[in-house]
PDB file of C-alpha atoms in Angstrom:
ATOM      1  CA  MET A   1      24.242 -21.109 -22.401  1.00 79.00           C
ATOM      2  CA  ILE A   2      22.926 -18.370 -20.600  1.00 84.00           C
ATOM      3  CA  HIS A   3      18.671 -18.337 -19.634  1.00 77.00           C
ATOM      4  CA  CYS A   4      16.367 -15.516 -19.394  1.00 80.00           C
ATOM      5  CA  ASN A   5      14.828 -16.516 -15.729  1.00 74.00           C
ATOM      6  CA  LYS A   6      11.628 -14.693 -16.407  1.00 65.00           C
ATOM      7  CA  PRO A   7       8.480 -17.521 -15.982  1.00 61.00           C
ATOM      8  CA  LEU A   8       5.779 -16.231 -18.631  1.00 59.00           C
ATOM      9  CA  ASN A   9       3.008 -18.261 -16.574  1.00 58.00           C
ATOM     10  CA  PRO A  10       2.718 -19.971 -13.298  1.00 59.00           C
ATOM     11  CA  ASN A  11       3.517 -23.605 -14.984  1.00 58.00           C
ATOM     12  CA  GLN A  12       6.681 -22.507 -16.850  1.00 54.00           C
ATOM     13  CA  SER A  13      10.005 -22.136 -14.981  1.00 54.00           C
ATOM     14  CA  LYS A  14      11.528 -19.701 -17.521  1.00 58.00           C
ATOM     15  CA  SER A  15      10.660 -17.922 -20.816  1.00 65.00           C
ATOM     16  CA  GLY A  16      12.664 -20.328 -22.620  1.00 76.00           C
ATOM     17  CA  TYR A  17      15.074 -18.378 -24.536  1.00 87.00           C
ATOM     18  CA  GLU A  18      19.021 -19.552 -24.056  1.00 90.00           C
ATOM     19  CA  TYR A  19      22.218 -17.250 -25.497  1.00 94.00           C
ATOM     20  CA  ASP A  20      24.918 -19.794 -26.652  1.00 94.00           C
ATOM     21  CA  PRO A  21      27.582 -17.811 -27.198  1.00 95.00           C
ATOM     22  CA  GLU A  22      28.999 -20.433 -30.520  1.00 96.00           C
ATOM     23  CA  LEU A  23      25.791 -19.242 -32.419  1.00 96.00           C
ATOM     24  CA  GLY A  24      25.013 -16.121 -30.647  1.00 97.00           C
ATOM     25  CA  ASP A  25      21.680 -14.304 -32.030  1.00 96.00           C
ATOM     26  CA  PRO A  26      21.788 -12.646 -35.554  1.00 96.00           C
ATOM     27  CA  ASP A  27      18.038 -11.742 -35.387  1.00 94.00           C
ATOM     28  CA  ASN A  28      19.377  -9.523 -32.883  1.00 93.00           C
ATOM     29  CA  GLY A  29      22.024  -8.014 -33.700  1.00 94.00           C
ATOM     30  CA  ILE A  30      24.506 -10.711 -31.980  1.00 96.00           C
ATOM     31  CA  ALA A  31      27.275 -12.167 -34.091  1.00 97.00           C
ATOM     32  CA  PRO A  32      28.314 -15.896 -33.874  1.00 98.00           C
ATOM     33  CA  GLY A  33      30.857 -16.329 -31.442  1.00 98.00           C
ATOM     34  CA  THR A  34      30.154 -13.374 -29.291  1.00 98.00           C
ATOM     35  CA  PRO A  35      30.913 -14.205 -25.675  1.00 96.00           C
ATOM     36  CA  TRP A  36      28.080 -12.940 -23.218  1.00 95.00           C
ATOM     37  CA  GLU A  37      30.019 -10.201 -21.483  1.00 95.00           C
ATOM     38  CA  GLU A  38      30.093  -8.464 -24.706  1.00 97.00           C
ATOM     39  CA  VAL A  39      26.057  -8.473 -25.276  1.00 96.00           C
ATOM     40  CA  PRO A  40      25.581  -4.983 -25.294  1.00 96.00           C
ATOM     41  CA  GLU A  41      24.104  -3.961 -21.838  1.00 95.00           C
ATOM     42  CA  ASP A  42      20.947  -2.624 -23.493  1.00 95.00           C
ATOM     43  CA  PHE A  43      19.800  -6.310 -24.936  1.00 94.00           C
ATOM     44  CA  GLU A  44      16.800  -7.249 -24.672  1.00 92.00           C
ATOM     45  CA  CYS A  45      15.645 -10.776 -24.055  1.00 90.00           C
ATOM     46  CA  PRO A  46      13.229 -11.507 -27.258  1.00 90.00           C
ATOM     47  CA  VAL A  47      11.005 -13.939 -25.491  1.00 85.00           C
ATOM     48  CA  CYS A  48       9.876 -11.716 -22.516  1.00 83.00           C
ATOM     49  CA  GLY A  49      11.577  -8.491 -23.300  1.00 86.00           C
ATOM     50  CA  LEU A  50      13.356  -8.045 -19.725  1.00 85.00           C
ATOM     51  CA  GLY A  51      17.135  -6.845 -19.388  1.00 90.00           C
ATOM     52  CA  LYS A  52      20.324  -8.568 -19.557  1.00 91.00           C
ATOM     53  CA  ASP A  53      20.715  -8.541 -15.911  1.00 88.00           C
ATOM     54  CA  ALA A  54      17.553 -11.399 -15.675  1.00 85.00           C
ATOM     55  CA  PHE A  55      19.776 -13.592 -17.210  1.00 88.00           C
ATOM     56  CA  GLU A  56      22.004 -16.344 -15.464  1.00 85.00           C
ATOM     57  CA  ALA A  57      23.928 -19.063 -16.693  1.00 85.00           C
ATOM     58  CA  GLU A  58      23.829 -22.524 -16.657  1.00 77.00           C
ATOM     59  CA  GLU A  59      25.419 -24.424 -13.524  1.00 63.00           C
TER      60      GLU A  59
END
């Protein structure tokens, strides 16, 4: 899973959006099976609007 790291408020650690390559994000034009590396560089978190560089892989 890939997570957006922007806190929406002081009591929340992340926006809550997770990108799962198996599921993609069809609502935002990303087909199921699309690896994170192939998600367009102009992709934005649908929850907070931050760019792809705000995401981190789950450890």
